[in-house]
CSV table of C-alpha atoms and ligand atoms in Angstrom, one decimal:
chain,number,residue,atom,x,y,z
A,17,UNK,CA,24.0,6.9,-5.1
A,18,UNK,CA,24.7,4.5,-2.3
A,19,UNK,CA,27.4,2.1,-1.2
A,20,UNK,CA,25.8,-1.2,-0.7
A,21,UNK,CA,26.7,-4.0,1.8
A,22,UNK,CA,28.6,-6.8,0.1
A,23,UNK,CA,27.6,-10.3,1.2
A,24,UNK,CA,30.5,-12.5,2.3
A,25,UNK,CA,31.2,-16.1,1.4
A,26,UNK,CA,29.0,-18.3,3.5
A,27,UNK,CA,25.9,-16.3,2.8
A,28,UNK,CA,23.5,-18.6,1.1
A,29,UNK,CA,22.2,-15.9,-1.3
A,30,UNK,CA,25.6,-16.2,-3.1
A,31,UNK,CA,24.6,-19.8,-4.0
A,32,UNK,CA,21.2,-19.0,-5.5
A,33,UNK,CA,20.4,-18.9,-9.2
A,34,UNK,CA,19.4,-15.3,-10.1
A,35,UNK,CA,16.3,-14.3,-12.0
A,36,UNK,CA,16.2,-12.6,-15.4
A,37,UNK,CA,15.4,-8.9,-15.4
A,38,UNK,CA,12.1,-8.4,-17.2
A,39,UNK,CA,12.3,-4.6,-17.5
A,40,UNK,CA,15.1,-2.1,-17.1
A,41,UNK,CA,13.1,-0.1,-14.6
A,42,UNK,CA,14.2,2.9,-12.6
A,43,UNK,CA,14.8,0.6,-9.7
A,44,UNK,CA,17.2,-1.5,-11.8
A,45,UNK,CA,19.0,1.6,-13.0
A,46,UNK,CA,19.5,2.8,-9.5
A,47,UNK,CA,20.7,-0.6,-8.4
A,48,UNK,CA,23.2,-0.6,-11.3
A,49,UNK,CA,24.6,2.8,-10.3
A,50,UNK,CA,24.8,1.7,-6.7
A,51,UNK,CA,26.6,-1.4,-7.7
A,52,UNK,CA,29.1,0.7,-9.7
A,53,UNK,CA,29.7,3.0,-6.7
A,54,UNK,CA,30.1,-0.1,-4.4
A,55,UNK,CA,32.6,-1.7,-6.8
A,56,UNK,CA,34.7,1.5,-6.9
A,57,UNK,CA,34.4,2.0,-3.1
A,58,UNK,CA,35.9,-1.5,-2.7
A,59,UNK,CA,38.5,-1.2,-5.4
A,60,UNK,CA,36.9,-4.1,-7.3
A,61,UNK,CA,36.9,-4.7,-11.1
A,62,UNK,CA,33.5,-6.4,-11.0
A,63,UNK,CA,30.4,-6.9,-8.9
A,64,UNK,CA,27.4,-9.0,-9.4
A,65,UNK,CA,23.9,-8.3,-8.1
A,66,UNK,CA,23.7,-11.4,-5.9
A,67,UNK,CA,26.8,-10.1,-4.0
A,68,UNK,CA,24.7,-7.2,-2.8
A,69,UNK,CA,21.7,-9.4,-1.9
A,70,UNK,CA,19.7,-9.0,-5.1
A,71,UNK,CA,19.3,-12.3,-7.0
A,72,UNK,CA,18.9,-10.6,-10.4
A,73,UNK,CA,20.9,-11.3,-13.6
A,74,UNK,CA,23.0,-8.2,-13.7
A,75,UNK,CA,26.7,-7.4,-13.1
A,76,UNK,CA,29.0,-4.5,-13.5
A,77,UNK,CA,32.7,-4.5,-14.6
A,78,UNK,CA,35.4,-1.8,-14.9
A,79,UNK,CA,38.8,-3.0,-16.0
A,80,UNK,CA,40.3,0.5,-16.6
A,81,UNK,CA,43.7,1.0,-15.1
A,82,UNK,CA,44.7,3.8,-12.7
A,83,UNK,CA,45.8,6.3,-15.4
A,84,UNK,CA,42.8,5.6,-17.7
A,85,UNK,CA,39.3,7.2,-17.5
A,86,UNK,CA,36.7,5.1,-15.7
A,87,UNK,CA,34.8,2.8,-17.9
A,88,UNK,CA,32.0,1.0,-16.1
A,89,UNK,CA,30.0,-1.5,-18.2
A,90,UNK,CA,26.6,-2.8,-17.0
A,91,UNK,CA,25.6,-6.3,-18.2
A,92,UNK,CA,21.9,-7.1,-17.9
A,93,UNK,CA,20.6,-10.7,-18.6
A,94,UNK,CA,24.0,-11.6,-20.1
A,95,UNK,CA,24.7,-14.8,-22.0
A,96,UNK,CA,28.1,-16.1,-22.9
A,97,UNK,CA,27.6,-17.1,-26.6
A,98,UNK,CA,31.2,-18.2,-27.4
A,99,UNK,CA,34.1,-19.5,-25.4
A,100,UNK,CA,37.4,-21.0,-26.3
A,101,UNK,CA,41.0,-21.7,-25.1
A,102,UNK,CA,42.1,-22.0,-21.5
A,103,UNK,CA,44.2,-20.0,-19.0
A,104,UNK,CA,45.2,-20.0,-15.4
A,105,UNK,CA,43.8,-17.0,-13.5
A,106,UNK,CA,44.8,-15.8,-10.0
A,107,UNK,CA,41.5,-14.3,-8.8
A,108,UNK,CA,40.0,-12.7,-5.8
A,109,UNK,CA,36.4,-11.7,-5.1
A,110,UNK,CA,34.8,-8.9,-3.1
A,111,UNK,CA,32.8,-11.6,-1.2
A,112,UNK,CA,36.1,-13.2,-0.2
A,113,UNK,CA,38.2,-10.4,1.3
A,114,UNK,CA,42.0,-10.9,0.9
A,115,UNK,CA,41.7,-14.4,-0.6
A,116,UNK,CA,43.3,-15.1,-3.9
A,117,UNK,CA,43.2,-18.5,-5.6
A,118,UNK,CA,44.4,-20.0,-8.9
A,119,UNK,CA,41.4,-20.9,-11.1
A,120,UNK,CA,40.7,-22.1,-14.6
A,121,UNK,CA,39.1,-19.9,-17.2
A,122,UNK,CA,38.4,-19.7,-20.8
A,123,UNK,CA,40.9,-17.5,-22.7
A,124,UNK,CA,38.3,-15.9,-25.0
A,125,UNK,CA,34.7,-15.2,-24.5
A,126,UNK,CA,31.9,-13.4,-26.4
A,127,UNK,CA,29.0,-12.1,-24.3
A,128,UNK,CA,25.6,-10.8,-25.3
A,129,UNK,CA,23.7,-8.6,-22.8
A,130,UNK,CA,21.6,-5.4,-22.4
A,131,UNK,CA,23.1,-2.1,-21.3
A,132,UNK,CA,21.6,0.2,-18.6
A,133,UNK,CA,19.2,1.6,-21.2
A,134,UNK,CA,18.0,-1.8,-22.2
A,135,UNK,CA,19.9,-1.8,-25.5
A,136,UNK,CA,21.4,-5.1,-26.6
A,137,UNK,CA,25.2,-5.3,-27.2
A,138,UNK,CA,27.8,-7.9,-27.9
A,139,UNK,CA,31.3,-7.8,-26.4
A,140,UNK,CA,34.3,-9.9,-27.2
A,141,UNK,CA,37.2,-10.3,-24.8
A,142,UNK,CA,40.3,-12.2,-26.0
A,143,UNK,CA,43.7,-13.5,-25.0
A,144,UNK,CA,42.9,-14.1,-21.4
A,145,UNK,CA,42.7,-10.3,-20.8
A,146,UNK,CA,41.3,-9.1,-17.5
A,147,UNK,CA,37.9,-8.4,-19.1
A,148,UNK,CA,37.6,-12.0,-20.3
A,149,UNK,CA,38.3,-13.3,-16.8
A,150,UNK,CA,36.0,-10.8,-15.2
A,151,UNK,CA,33.1,-11.6,-17.4
A,152,UNK,CA,33.3,-15.3,-16.6
A,153,UNK,CA,33.8,-14.6,-12.8
A,154,UNK,CA,30.8,-12.2,-12.7
A,155,UNK,CA,28.6,-14.4,-14.9
A,156,UNK,CA,29.1,-17.3,-12.6
A,157,UNK,CA,27.8,-15.3,-9.7
A,158,UNK,CA,24.4,-15.2,-11.5
A,159,UNK,CA,24.2,-19.0,-11.3
A,160,UNK,CA,25.4,-19.3,-7.7
A,161,UNK,CA,28.9,-20.4,-8.9
A,162,UNK,CA,31.9,-19.0,-7.0
A,163,UNK,CA,35.5,-18.6,-8.3
A,164,UNK,CA,36.8,-21.2,-5.8
A,165,UNK,CA,34.6,-23.8,-7.5
A,166,UNK,CA,37.1,-23.5,-10.4
A,167,UNK,CA,40.2,-24.0,-8.2
A,168,UNK,CA,43.2,-25.7,-9.8
A,169,UNK,CA,44.5,-26.9,-6.5
A,170,UNK,CA,41.9,-27.6,-3.8
A,171,UNK,CA,44.5,-27.9,-1.0
A,172,UNK,CA,45.9,-24.4,-1.8
A,173,UNK,CA,42.4,-23.1,-1.9
A,174,UNK,CA,41.5,-24.7,1.4
A,175,UNK,CA,44.6,-23.1,3.0
A,176,UNK,CA,43.9,-19.6,1.6
A,177,UNK,CA,40.3,-19.7,2.9
A,178,UNK,CA,41.5,-20.9,6.3
A,179,UNK,CA,44.1,-18.2,6.5
A,180,UNK,CA,41.5,-15.5,5.8
A,181,UNK,CA,38.9,-17.0,8.3
A,182,UNK,CA,36.5,-17.8,5.5
A,183,UNK,CA,34.3,-21.0,5.4
A,184,UNK,CA,36.0,-23.9,3.7
A,185,UNK,CA,35.6,-25.2,0.1
A,186,UNK,CA,32.3,-26.8,-0.6
A,187,UNK,CA,33.7,-30.0,-2.2
A,188,UNK,CA,30.4,-30.9,-3.9
A,189,UNK,CA,30.4,-27.5,-5.8
A,190,UNK,CA,33.8,-28.0,-7.3
A,191,UNK,CA,33.7,-28.1,-11.1
A,192,UNK,CA,35.6,-30.7,-13.0
A,193,UNK,CA,37.3,-29.1,-16.0
A,194,UNK,CA,39.7,-31.7,-17.4
A,195,UNK,CA,39.8,-30.1,-20.9
A,196,UNK,CA,40.7,-26.7,-19.5
A,197,UNK,CA,43.3,-28.2,-17.1
A,198,UNK,CA,44.9,-30.2,-19.9
A,199,UNK,CA,45.3,-27.1,-22.1
A,200,UNK,CA,46.7,-25.0,-19.2
A,201,UNK,CA,49.2,-27.7,-18.4
A,202,UNK,CA,50.2,-28.0,-22.0
A,203,UNK,CA,50.8,-24.2,-22.3
A,204,UNK,CA,52.8,-24.2,-19.0
A,205,UNK,CA,55.0,-27.0,-20.3
A,206,UNK,CA,55.5,-25.2,-23.6
A,207,UNK,CA,56.5,-22.0,-21.7
A,208,UNK,CA,58.9,-23.8,-19.5
A,209,UNK,CA,60.6,-25.3,-22.5
A,210,UNK,CA,60.9,-21.9,-24.1
A,211,UNK,CA,62.8,-20.7,-21.1
A,212,UNK,CA,65.6,-23.2,-21.5
B,17,ZN,ZN1,33.2,-12.4,-7.2
């Protein structure tokens, strides 16, 4: 059991593509437990291995609420096998202390991965629930993609990073998602009309 140091935005390791885990060894299990401890110690809902300086394809998530029992889930060599819909998500990241930005996410995802015992499992997260957003956020970390790359409003994101003394947006990393944006706007318009 150990609390690991979390790399902050600007560290180049956060931009690397992580490697598949060939065997769920004792070392990997220890890393998974340490990542869970580190996530809890920092009040996070998710943490990916590259954030603690290990460029391996593994992340941990716990979306349980205050009054619920802890429910840590370890994802090893995850693959998102289905995704659909679009939603706006206001996200933060343990590598970006205090910075929250509106990003685009899929509403529903299905992920296939191995658990801490090396057993395969499939998990579906729907309706833009926290788990669906967290899976996409953590999965991205394994490919060196950061949540700000999905920013809906670059100017807002630049401002938030500046206010929190973090390096600025890397414009060339921004992901163009016209289809997601279109669906989010459509849903927002629909909601506004319902309010009248
Ligand atoms: Zn993150």
